[in-house]
């Protein structure tokens, strides 16, 4: 722990806090000289007291010499000064390797008061900060050790060793639930948000420029975050075949589809490949499965498998390649024929061995990452790496590898960049700090490169709260100040340095969804009503709130519908903020200075929708405007089962919108779990819809495919 003492000593030396006379070195030396044998015995177990100052085994006191005084004075001065500094509000914390700046709004911050006048404090006191006038965003441009021989290996070992020592120190303190100090309104607010947002966590609110939906004219594809960057799912199509992963029996079914007709071509037994939580991609004549390796009972030995099948012959798929990567499967992306897989690898710090790299360096395909492929951030206190592999699917070879020591709480992938986010932990209060670490990586042709990192106040609702546009990163956060939560919009440059910020938005509310539309940002906050904010970002250094709209409930997912129209899918609520069913909203955003809700459809017969938990579950046909998703019915629509119990009911519902007629329900197809004859959340999550040519196909994981005419909605075929 020598490094920690050196850092702490340097901080105190450079601080402006005066040490009281009672804590001066002379006074402490005098105190030690006058220390009785009994007092010395009490301190004999402390590492602060040198061995020469402790009692001998025979019980005789050993007189401290001049050198021993020097060995004990500095630690005591440091410890005493640390307590003094802490009491004065200078947080010196382990969450970012013992240094942390917790104040973001200094007197030097230049602001324009009251950016927008609102009622009921919706945007009270909003501040529009100008370029380079604040230290709110802390930038770390070079936190990574240079790539010298084994330099990053050494740093990785030291970081994990420090982590182990800190855990050990915490254990010695023997804190229990009663001893841990209360974290105040901050932690309570976070817990409240987790509880109230459980149904909408990881909901879809995506990057949105014109044509951001990833479909071709022939068929609708998986709804994704970023245009051109595909995401895995349990059901896929290439326009000629539908690939259905049966999550109940762990088989894959391949169906040929044409003009509404369905022909089951093959069924692959995936039990033998030994992975669970399977997701997949289709890329030409390659079918890729990704999931957790099942034979790792030890948490620290968990791995992820990437398995590639050759499906040139759809009736006889053949296993072609298998790649194993350290860590639990987190997420993946496929773009330009390269698969990027993200896992989280934790190490058992009790088994660290400097000479055994595998005890602190991740492996990909059985090989420990090279020194130059390991990135260690100075301000991360974690035992977990985010491990990234890049695989050329056609060549079936690894083209890039990277392991970055980071808890990796969130992930956003743009067309050229990867952003990892993680709320920082405060080891003094045993709670999360009110700031988020952002780490930026770049990728191109399967090569990965570290770019920059920095800290921003608050936390992000999900990966859709960020958007990279013209080299800048725009994001919206919820943060806490004076025991109250607010919301803010930040614009950061390519190095994650702050260009501008608008703060103090929607006091007491939290962000529930966001959409970035070119030069305009839209985001929704909620407590009792749904304010939809519009922000002009055409000048990144001077963003401006142009309008906001308050309506009951809130839109948990925003989707571009057509030019000037924005679709909101979410919850209806009464005046007190109590949720009572689902709701569709259509917003006219053609004039950012005057946004309007031009139509709404209250769906009080439903209580949950798959799209609110998983953006991939949305079917959207850009050519016709039809959209659909699976929903769970309310209690008054429950069904009576043969075993004399009641079961939940669910539907896959297709909607349309017309400027004259408004919202219209086109079809409601009943969904049923084939194993239980009722409807479950797993049933809802496993249902997908897709348009291929002029036909609608509804696929249920484990229960086959049903086809309909997409104009008349008459059933054409079904195969189970």
XYZ file of C-alpha atoms in Angstrom:
720
model
C 0.000 0.000 0.000
C 3.089 2.230 -0.311
C 1.639 3.925 -3.395
C -1.457 4.968 -1.494
C 0.620 6.536 1.296
C 2.726 8.447 -1.222
C -0.356 9.781 -2.998
C -1.998 10.728 0.292
C 1.166 12.446 1.516
C 1.441 14.398 -1.729
C -2.205 15.502 -1.521
C -1.806 16.751 2.040
C 1.459 18.485 1.199
C -0.222 20.351 -1.653
C -3.411 21.173 0.226
C -4.088 24.547 1.774
C -5.334 23.054 5.044
C -3.205 24.095 8.015
C -2.257 21.319 10.429
C -3.030 22.294 14.064
C -0.117 22.770 16.418
C -1.242 19.714 18.379
C -0.625 17.589 15.301
C 2.782 18.988 14.426
C 5.694 16.503 14.186
C 7.364 17.945 17.320
C 4.200 17.537 19.363
C 3.674 13.990 18.144
C 7.317 13.084 18.888
C 6.869 14.433 22.409
C 3.674 12.403 22.774
C 5.526 9.246 21.749
C 8.398 9.901 24.141
C 5.918 10.250 26.989
C 3.921 7.174 25.996
C 3.675 4.667 28.839
C 4.528 0.961 28.383
C 0.818 0.153 28.678
C -0.075 2.615 25.918
C 2.726 1.298 23.742
C 1.478 -2.256 24.296
C -1.988 -1.250 23.096
C -0.463 0.067 19.869
C 1.891 -2.869 19.397
C -0.404 -4.540 16.872
C -0.593 -1.456 14.671
C 1.457 -1.181 11.509
C 1.883 2.506 12.363
C 4.219 1.612 15.258
C 7.604 0.223 14.147
C 8.681 -3.167 15.447
C 11.496 -1.515 17.388
C 8.906 0.432 19.415
C 6.912 -2.602 20.444
C 7.244 -4.702 23.579
C 9.753 -7.548 23.433
C 8.597 -11.095 23.838
C 9.908 -11.049 27.392
C 7.783 -8.038 28.186
C 10.671 -5.542 28.391
C 10.037 -2.225 26.772
C 12.304 -1.399 23.822
C 13.258 2.249 23.865
C 12.525 3.968 20.568
C 15.526 5.551 18.900
C 15.676 8.646 16.740
C 15.179 6.733 13.492
C 12.200 4.816 14.835
C 10.532 8.092 15.725
C 10.793 9.186 12.127
C 9.253 5.928 10.987
C 6.201 6.410 13.162
C 5.719 10.179 12.985
C 4.912 10.411 9.284
C 2.109 7.783 9.275
C 0.502 9.392 12.322
C 0.740 12.853 10.813
C -0.705 11.552 7.597
C -3.539 9.765 9.384
C -4.373 12.746 11.559
C -4.204 15.128 8.617
C -6.396 12.815 6.589
C -9.111 13.002 9.252
C -8.780 16.756 9.361
C -8.997 17.105 5.591
C -11.955 14.748 5.443
C -13.805 16.737 8.104
C -13.291 19.875 6.043
C -15.025 18.330 3.072
C -12.113 17.270 0.865
C -13.136 13.810 -0.224
C -10.149 11.517 -0.638
C -11.721 8.270 -1.732
C -10.746 4.853 -2.922
C -13.393 4.684 -5.581
C -11.047 6.409 -8.018
C -7.722 5.496 -6.444
C -7.847 7.856 -3.484
C -8.563 11.129 -5.268
C -11.924 12.559 -6.114
C -13.295 15.997 -6.840
C -16.870 16.059 -5.671
C -17.692 19.701 -6.401
C -18.583 20.566 -9.980
C -20.007 24.059 -9.673
C -17.287 26.474 -8.631
C -17.675 30.242 -8.539
C -15.848 30.489 -11.856
C -18.673 28.773 -13.723
C -20.198 31.249 -16.144
C -23.941 30.733 -16.708
C -26.977 32.295 -18.250
C -29.770 32.128 -15.703
C -33.266 30.905 -16.514
C -32.840 29.428 -19.960
C -36.517 28.587 -20.008
C -39.362 29.934 -17.946
C -41.660 27.174 -16.742
C -44.459 26.556 -14.309
C -44.178 24.238 -11.298
C -40.417 24.263 -11.565
C -40.132 22.049 -14.625
C -36.901 23.717 -15.701
C -36.374 26.126 -12.858
C -33.000 27.761 -12.771
C -31.711 26.084 -15.928
C -28.119 27.055 -16.625
C -26.482 27.169 -20.011
C -22.730 26.984 -19.406
C -20.352 28.158 -22.117
C -17.271 26.484 -23.527
C -14.362 25.748 -21.167
C -15.729 27.551 -18.135
C -16.170 24.698 -15.664
C -14.506 21.641 -14.239
C -17.757 19.711 -14.195
C -16.456 17.203 -16.709
C -13.174 15.721 -15.577
C -11.133 14.526 -18.549
C -8.445 11.868 -18.409
C -6.590 12.098 -21.696
C -3.725 9.765 -20.842
C -4.654 7.501 -17.936
C -3.061 4.429 -19.437
C 0.492 3.320 -18.912
C 2.678 3.352 -22.008
C 3.037 0.041 -23.766
C 6.475 -0.984 -22.567
C 7.553 -4.542 -21.897
C 5.079 -5.983 -19.374
C 4.271 -2.457 -18.142
C 0.522 -2.929 -18.329
C 0.814 -6.405 -16.811
C 2.622 -4.915 -13.831
C 0.090 -2.150 -13.474
C -2.801 -4.618 -13.676
C -1.313 -6.708 -10.909
C -0.763 -3.662 -8.704
C -4.290 -2.397 -9.256
C -5.880 -5.722 -8.364
C -3.526 -6.071 -5.400
C -4.626 -2.630 -4.185
C -8.226 -3.705 -4.615
C -7.554 -6.814 -2.551
C -5.892 -4.754 0.194
C -8.830 -2.365 0.321
C -11.303 -5.218 0.595
C -9.163 -6.608 3.374
C -9.147 -3.239 5.138
C -12.907 -3.055 4.896
C -13.230 -6.546 6.347
C -11.038 -5.600 9.301
C -13.366 -2.724 10.076
C -16.093 -5.330 10.526
C -18.823 -3.081 9.267
C -22.320 -4.437 9.415
C -25.603 -2.998 8.211
C -26.009 -0.960 11.398
C -22.489 0.462 11.250
C -22.597 1.701 7.671
C -23.438 5.413 7.678
C -26.638 6.472 5.961
C -26.106 7.764 2.454
C -28.920 10.241 2.638
C -31.323 11.300 -0.074
C -28.903 10.468 -2.856
C -28.931 6.699 -2.346
C -32.614 6.684 -1.504
C -33.416 8.439 -4.739
C -31.399 5.904 -6.717
C -33.205 3.017 -5.035
C -36.535 4.659 -5.722
C -35.661 5.053 -9.377
C -34.662 1.400 -9.646
C -37.972 0.339 -8.175
C -40.162 2.620 -10.241
C -38.227 2.044 -13.447
C -38.007 -1.736 -13.217
C -40.482 -2.124 -16.070
C -38.712 0.369 -18.271
C -35.026 -0.309 -17.540
C -33.018 -0.798 -20.718
C -35.936 0.430 -22.767
C -35.446 1.672 -26.290
C -34.719 5.287 -26.955
C -32.258 5.196 -29.770
C -29.951 7.194 -31.936
C -32.109 8.803 -34.489
C -31.304 10.365 -37.717
C -33.365 9.970 -40.868
C -33.724 6.290 -41.734
C -32.212 5.027 -38.481
C -34.285 1.840 -38.488
C -32.145 -1.002 -39.746
C -34.355 -2.526 -42.451
C -34.184 -3.104 -46.151
C -37.122 -2.547 -48.556
C -37.868 -6.300 -48.501
C -38.146 -7.033 -44.789
C -38.006 -5.523 -41.340
C -34.998 -6.404 -39.247
C -34.174 -6.261 -35.551
C -34.812 -2.781 -34.156
C -31.359 -1.458 -33.217
C -29.676 1.402 -31.411
C -27.484 2.667 -34.259
C -28.113 2.457 -37.981
C -25.728 0.015 -39.625
C -24.726 -1.621 -36.340
C -26.669 -4.889 -35.958
C -27.616 -6.404 -32.610
C -28.198 -9.991 -31.579
C -31.633 -11.439 -30.834
C -33.391 -14.755 -30.277
C -35.282 -14.505 -33.591
C -33.776 -13.354 -36.886
C -34.593 -13.195 -40.597
C -32.647 -12.559 -43.791
C -35.786 -12.059 -45.888
C -35.840 -15.653 -47.164
C -35.569 -17.622 -43.942
C -36.703 -17.136 -40.370
C -34.419 -18.383 -37.589
C -36.167 -19.133 -34.293
C -34.320 -20.029 -31.115
C -36.533 -22.288 -28.982
C -35.642 -21.109 -25.491
C -37.565 -23.950 -23.876
C -35.892 -26.926 -25.576
C -32.670 -25.156 -26.685
C -33.065 -25.938 -30.367
C -32.893 -23.687 -33.412
C -35.598 -23.931 -36.076
C -34.998 -22.682 -39.618
C -38.062 -21.867 -41.752
C -38.145 -20.984 -45.438
C -40.788 -18.302 -46.062
C -42.270 -16.963 -49.292
C -45.592 -15.249 -50.027
C -46.856 -16.165 -46.577
C -46.054 -19.860 -46.947
C -43.859 -21.440 -44.278
C -41.649 -24.520 -44.731
C -39.607 -25.852 -41.810
C -36.159 -26.745 -43.189
C -34.152 -27.944 -40.202
C -33.847 -28.102 -36.440
C -30.449 -27.746 -34.759
C -29.901 -29.253 -31.312
C -28.003 -26.612 -29.344
C -27.785 -28.661 -26.148
C -24.509 -30.110 -27.334
C -22.721 -26.784 -27.806
C -22.887 -26.121 -24.071
C -24.018 -22.485 -23.848
C -26.995 -20.753 -22.265
C -28.678 -17.351 -22.581
C -28.242 -17.679 -26.318
C -28.541 -14.822 -28.793
C -27.697 -14.962 -32.499
C -26.873 -13.188 -35.744
C -27.301 -14.104 -39.395
C -24.564 -12.882 -41.745
C -24.791 -14.259 -45.263
C -24.323 -18.013 -44.987
C -23.103 -17.794 -41.403
C -25.230 -18.226 -38.298
C -23.551 -16.998 -35.112
C -24.568 -18.033 -31.603
C -23.303 -16.228 -28.504
C -23.956 -17.236 -24.918
C -22.576 -18.171 -21.513
C -20.508 -21.345 -21.347
C -22.433 -23.738 -19.096
C -19.689 -25.868 -17.562
C -18.150 -23.180 -15.373
C -19.515 -23.523 -11.843
C -16.851 -21.212 -10.400
C -17.939 -17.587 -10.782
C -14.390 -16.470 -11.519
C -13.974 -19.066 -14.278
C -17.056 -18.176 -16.297
C -16.602 -17.837 -20.041
C -18.539 -16.850 -23.156
C -18.697 -18.924 -26.325
C -18.971 -17.585 -29.886
C -20.082 -20.383 -32.197
C -20.276 -20.028 -35.981
C -22.362 -22.361 -38.162
C -22.065 -22.682 -41.926
C -25.662 -22.591 -43.203
C -24.955 -22.704 -46.927
C -27.212 -25.757 -46.828
C -30.099 -24.644 -44.589
C -31.259 -28.218 -44.203
C -27.855 -29.396 -42.946
C -26.111 -26.654 -40.963
C -22.542 -27.468 -39.926
C -20.588 -26.185 -36.938
C -17.608 -24.325 -38.362
C -15.832 -22.376 -35.596
C -15.872 -21.984 -31.819
C -14.178 -19.166 -29.895
C -14.109 -18.928 -26.105
C -13.674 -15.636 -24.274
C -13.210 -14.951 -20.563
C -16.156 -13.534 -18.626
C -19.943 -13.446 -18.571
C -21.634 -12.453 -21.829
C -22.766 -8.842 -21.694
C -23.550 -7.651 -25.221
C -22.359 -7.676 -28.829
C -22.550 -5.774 -32.117
C -22.053 -6.782 -35.767
C -20.971 -4.256 -38.373
C -19.094 -4.510 -41.686
C -18.750 -8.263 -41.226
C -16.955 -7.914 -37.854
C -18.510 -9.229 -34.650
C -17.615 -7.317 -31.464
C -18.347 -9.284 -28.292
C -18.329 -7.705 -24.824
C -17.893 -9.780 -21.675
C -17.211 -8.984 -18.019
C -14.360 -10.897 -16.419
C -13.846 -10.751 -12.641
C -10.732 -12.106 -10.952
C -10.456 -13.777 -7.567
C -8.047 -11.360 -5.860
C -7.299 -13.983 -3.214
C -5.528 -16.047 -5.867
C -3.342 -13.347 -7.405
C 0.111 -14.526 -8.411
C 2.485 -12.101 -10.090
C 4.135 -14.823 -12.183
C 0.821 -16.349 -13.281
C -0.677 -13.866 -15.722
C -3.892 -15.866 -15.965
C -4.684 -14.858 -12.355
C -5.049 -11.196 -13.315
C -5.044 -10.918 -17.151
C -8.072 -12.044 -19.276
C -7.861 -14.705 -21.970
C -9.442 -14.904 -25.409
C -9.480 -18.235 -27.209
C -7.141 -19.753 -24.628
C -4.468 -17.049 -24.882
C -3.700 -14.393 -22.301
C -4.044 -10.885 -23.749
C -0.765 -9.305 -24.785
C 0.692 -6.475 -22.735
C -0.344 -3.953 -25.404
C -3.928 -5.289 -25.378
C -4.402 -4.575 -21.656
C -5.537 -1.107 -20.552
C -5.441 -0.076 -16.907
C -7.142 3.146 -15.841
C -5.660 4.952 -12.862
C -8.982 5.999 -11.380
C -10.772 2.652 -11.459
C -11.102 0.551 -8.330
C -12.431 -2.763 -9.603
C -11.651 -6.440 -9.973
C -13.542 -6.633 -13.275
C -12.421 -6.180 -16.867
C -14.548 -5.407 -19.875
C -13.146 -7.868 -22.420
C -13.726 -7.166 -26.116
C -12.986 -9.409 -29.073
C -13.341 -8.567 -32.771
C -14.020 -11.537 -35.070
C -14.127 -11.495 -38.857
C -17.157 -13.709 -39.484
C -16.314 -14.681 -43.054
C -12.663 -15.492 -42.297
C -13.618 -16.896 -38.884
C -10.589 -15.317 -37.237
C -9.926 -12.908 -34.386
C -8.796 -9.505 -35.676
C -8.672 -7.508 -32.446
C -8.612 -7.980 -28.672
C -8.781 -5.648 -25.716
C -9.209 -5.886 -21.965
C -9.880 -2.715 -19.988
C -10.056 -2.677 -16.202
C -13.480 -1.148 -15.718
C -16.670 -2.248 -14.007
C -18.399 -1.550 -17.326
C -21.886 -0.701 -16.160
C -23.212 0.559 -19.502
C -22.454 0.295 -23.195
C -23.223 2.504 -26.190
C -21.865 1.736 -29.657
C -22.008 4.361 -32.397
C -20.808 3.870 -35.962
C -17.157 4.303 -35.047
C -16.898 4.440 -31.254
C -17.566 2.380 -28.165
C -18.526 4.166 -24.947
C -18.321 2.322 -21.631
C -20.057 3.932 -18.665
C -19.884 3.171 -14.995
C -21.103 4.958 -11.878
C -18.200 5.577 -9.519
C -18.199 3.947 -6.093
C -17.556 5.869 -2.875
C -15.666 3.708 -0.404
C -16.203 6.196 2.426
C -20.003 5.977 2.337
C -20.289 2.509 0.764
C -22.538 3.885 -1.946
C -22.314 5.086 -5.515
C -21.063 8.578 -6.187
C -23.147 10.986 -8.153
C -20.919 10.791 -11.199
C -20.424 8.519 -14.174
C -17.120 7.467 -15.703
C -17.130 7.432 -19.526
C -14.448 5.559 -21.443
C -14.230 6.031 -25.202
C -12.768 3.429 -27.569
C -12.624 3.497 -31.345
C -13.011 0.574 -33.743
C -12.287 0.156 -37.425
C -11.951 -3.004 -39.507
C -11.753 -5.129 -36.395
C -9.070 -3.027 -34.672
C -9.708 -1.539 -31.228
C -8.072 1.549 -29.736
C -8.395 3.479 -26.477
C -9.226 7.183 -27.051
C -10.186 9.083 -23.879
C -12.079 8.988 -20.609
C -13.751 11.438 -18.260
C -16.301 11.971 -15.494
C -19.691 13.661 -15.645
C -22.071 14.434 -12.762
C -25.095 12.184 -12.353
C -26.137 8.912 -13.938
C -27.505 7.825 -17.305
C -30.913 6.242 -17.727
C -29.684 3.866 -20.429
C -27.427 3.731 -23.482
C -29.921 5.849 -25.438
C -29.196 8.805 -23.211
C -25.958 9.179 -25.229
C -25.443 10.028 -28.874
C -22.312 10.658 -30.935
C -22.852 13.175 -33.717
C -20.266 15.006 -35.838
C -17.509 14.005 -33.417
C -19.317 15.260 -30.309
C -20.957 13.190 -27.593
C -24.340 14.520 -26.463
C -25.902 13.051 -23.343
C -28.592 13.633 -20.748
C -28.147 12.760 -17.076
C -30.016 12.825 -13.804
C -27.949 14.206 -10.921
C -28.453 15.211 -7.283
C -27.820 18.543 -5.644
C -28.883 19.721 -2.190
C -30.873 16.508 -1.638
C -32.875 17.090 -4.821
C -32.516 15.420 -8.208
C -32.275 17.462 -11.386
C -31.500 16.709 -15.016
C -28.847 18.046 -17.342
C -27.764 17.942 -20.976
C -24.039 17.850 -21.774
C -22.149 18.221 -25.038
C -18.585 16.827 -24.994
C -15.986 17.032 -27.732
C -14.074 14.089 -29.222
C -11.710 14.085 -26.215
C -14.669 14.102 -23.790
C -13.951 17.688 -22.784
C -17.030 19.755 -22.032
C -18.308 22.080 -24.737
C -21.536 23.078 -22.997
C -24.157 22.108 -20.457
C -27.737 22.945 -19.527
C -28.482 22.150 -15.887
C -31.231 22.257 -13.244
C -33.894 20.816 -15.534
C -37.140 19.340 -14.171
C -36.535 19.502 -10.426
C -37.566 16.314 -8.632
C -38.002 14.329 -11.839
C -35.885 11.725 -13.603
C -35.138 11.052 -17.251
C -37.173 8.145 -18.658
C -36.306 8.206 -22.374
C -34.339 10.199 -24.952
C -34.005 10.638 -28.711
C -31.369 12.551 -30.610
C -32.560 13.678 -34.053
C -29.701 15.277 -35.899
C -29.371 18.768 -34.434
C -32.285 18.287 -32.030
C -32.534 16.315 -28.812
C -35.779 15.106 -27.241
C -35.993 13.652 -23.778
C -38.737 12.788 -21.320
C -38.719 13.233 -17.544
C -41.392 12.038 -15.146
C -42.738 12.352 -11.631
C -46.440 13.104 -11.973
C -46.622 14.267 -15.578
C -44.574 13.752 -18.742
C -42.546 16.784 -19.812
C -41.123 16.213 -23.282
C -38.192 18.595 -23.798
C -36.838 19.762 -27.151
C -33.266 21.084 -27.312
C -31.616 22.789 -30.277
C -28.051 21.430 -30.631
C -27.160 23.078 -33.932
C -24.543 25.114 -32.056
C -22.900 22.509 -29.772
C -21.333 25.220 -27.639
C -24.661 26.958 -27.041
C -27.537 24.426 -26.784
C -30.945 25.953 -26.260
C -34.198 24.537 -24.921
C -36.760 25.434 -27.545
C -39.924 23.975 -26.036
C -41.382 21.457 -23.628
C -44.726 19.731 -23.394
C -46.439 18.384 -20.257
C -48.915 15.513 -20.544
C -50.144 12.771 -18.155
C -47.968 9.657 -17.899
C -44.670 9.314 -19.697
C -43.215 7.889 -22.878
C -40.700 5.212 -21.942
C -39.686 4.633 -25.548
C -39.417 7.179 -28.370
C -39.224 6.157 -32.018
C -39.030 8.239 -35.214
C -42.270 7.660 -37.076
C -41.978 9.875 -40.165
C -40.770 13.341 -41.065
C -41.849 15.626 -38.257
C -43.543 12.883 -36.192
C -42.218 11.168 -33.083
C -43.901 8.051 -31.632
C -44.021 7.612 -27.872
C -44.805 4.273 -26.204
C -45.189 4.304 -22.446
C -47.554 4.510 -19.527
C -50.675 6.468 -18.769
C -50.952 8.083 -15.344
C -53.413 10.096 -13.277
C -52.774 13.520 -11.781
C -50.984 11.967 -8.808
C -48.585 10.069 -11.023
C -50.198 6.650 -10.474
C -49.764 4.437 -13.531
C -52.924 2.946 -15.011
C -52.202 1.146 -18.240
C -50.177 1.757 -21.385
C -50.357 4.689 -23.745
C -49.385 5.569 -27.321
C -48.578 9.200 -28.128
C -47.838 10.859 -31.449
C -45.840 14.068 -31.201
C -45.585 16.665 -33.947
C -41.973 17.828 -33.746
C -41.806 19.492 -37.151
C -41.356 22.797 -35.329
C -38.970 22.318 -32.364
C -40.230 25.654 -31.027
C -43.764 24.287 -30.797
C -44.009 20.526 -30.121
C -47.495 19.048 -29.820
C -49.165 15.769 -28.894
C -51.429 15.418 -31.935
C -52.956 12.076 -30.954
C -52.964 9.506 -28.162
C -54.373 6.039 -27.547
C -54.968 4.896 -23.960
C -54.411 1.127 -23.625
C -55.742 0.503 -20.138
C -56.363 -3.147 -21.070
C -52.588 -3.729 -20.959
C -50.160 -3.502 -18.061
C -46.817 -4.356 -19.697
C -45.189 -4.332 -23.127
C -42.074 -6.100 -24.372
C -40.690 -3.004 -26.120
C -40.474 -1.144 -22.799
C -37.900 -3.666 -21.581
C -36.221 -4.521 -24.860
C -36.043 -2.330 -27.955
C -35.404 -5.420 -30.106
C -38.995 -6.510 -29.500
C -40.427 -3.645 -31.574
C -41.538 -4.350 -35.123
C -41.594 -1.205 -37.255
C -42.288 -1.131 -40.993
C -40.832 2.117 -42.260
C -42.554 1.831 -45.636
C -46.096 1.588 -44.246
C -45.814 2.982 -40.704
C -47.206 -0.201 -39.146
C -45.690 -1.177 -35.829
C -46.306 -3.866 -33.247
C -45.085 -5.589 -30.104
C -46.231 -8.101 -27.487
C -48.234 -6.936 -24.467
C -49.536 -8.454 -21.259
C -53.237 -7.920 -20.572
C -54.599 -6.446 -17.358
C -56.190 -8.589 -14.675
C -59.718 -8.147 -15.998
C -58.655 -10.060 -19.122
C -57.275 -13.104 -17.305
C -58.335 -16.550 -18.529
C -59.733 -19.549 -16.650
C -57.487 -22.590 -16.986
C -58.287 -26.307 -16.923
C -56.691 -26.723 -13.481
C -59.275 -24.260 -12.132
C -56.748 -21.454 -11.786
C -56.474 -18.154 -13.543
C -53.782 -17.346 -16.078
C -52.536 -14.158 -17.645
C -53.397 -13.284 -21.237
C -51.111 -11.751 -23.822
C -51.271 -10.474 -27.392
C -49.084 -9.364 -30.260
C -50.831 -6.217 -31.442
C -50.341 -4.331 -34.718
C -51.004 -0.578 -34.862
C -51.035 2.130 -37.498
C -51.287 5.889 -37.477
C -53.073 8.159 -39.924
C -52.961 11.953 -39.718
C -56.733 12.108 -40.231
C -57.853 8.999 -38.320
C -55.187 8.934 -35.636
C -54.091 5.655 -34.051
C -55.758 2.468 -35.242
C -55.479 -1.091 -33.906
C -55.143 -3.336 -36.964
C -54.784 -6.763 -35.360
C -54.612 -8.429 -31.962
C -53.092 -11.931 -32.057
C -53.366 -14.101 -28.936
C -50.068 -15.402 -27.524
C -49.930 -18.528 -25.347
C -47.106 -20.441 -23.697
C -47.340 -23.900 -25.272
C -45.966 -25.561 -22.146
C -48.283 -23.987 -19.583
C -51.258 -22.996 -21.763
C -51.065 -19.515 -20.317
C -49.071 -16.341 -20.846
C -45.883 -15.375 -19.027
C -43.284 -12.642 -19.214
C -41.058 -15.156 -20.987
C -43.778 -15.609 -23.602
C -44.032 -11.856 -24.083
C -40.264 -11.408 -24.300
C -39.945 -14.257 -26.796
C -42.444 -12.932 -29.383
C -41.367 -11.041 -32.496
C -43.125 -9.703 -35.557
C -41.634 -9.068 -38.998
C -42.793 -7.917 -42.409
C -41.368 -9.781 -45.423
C -42.654 -8.377 -48.705
C -46.424 -8.001 -48.167
C -46.772 -10.570 -45.403
C -46.685 -10.381 -41.638
C -45.016 -13.178 -39.670
C -45.439 -13.527 -35.922
C -42.843 -15.783 -34.328
C -43.035 -17.156 -30.798
C -39.909 -18.661 -29.318
C -40.715 -22.340 -28.829
C -44.098 -22.158 -30.531
C -43.426 -21.668 -34.245
C -44.464 -19.150 -36.910
C -47.834 -17.792 -38.045
C -48.250 -15.723 -41.239
C -50.848 -13.138 -42.296
C -51.610 -10.968 -45.276
C -50.167 -7.608 -44.195
C -53.069 -5.700 -45.803
C -56.140 -7.767 -44.898
C -54.616 -9.543 -41.851
C -56.142 -12.826 -42.909
C -54.131 -15.799 -41.684
C -52.172 -17.566 -44.436
C -50.178 -20.348 -42.765
C -48.743 -21.608 -39.505
C -46.037 -24.117 -38.559
C -45.192 -25.322 -35.055
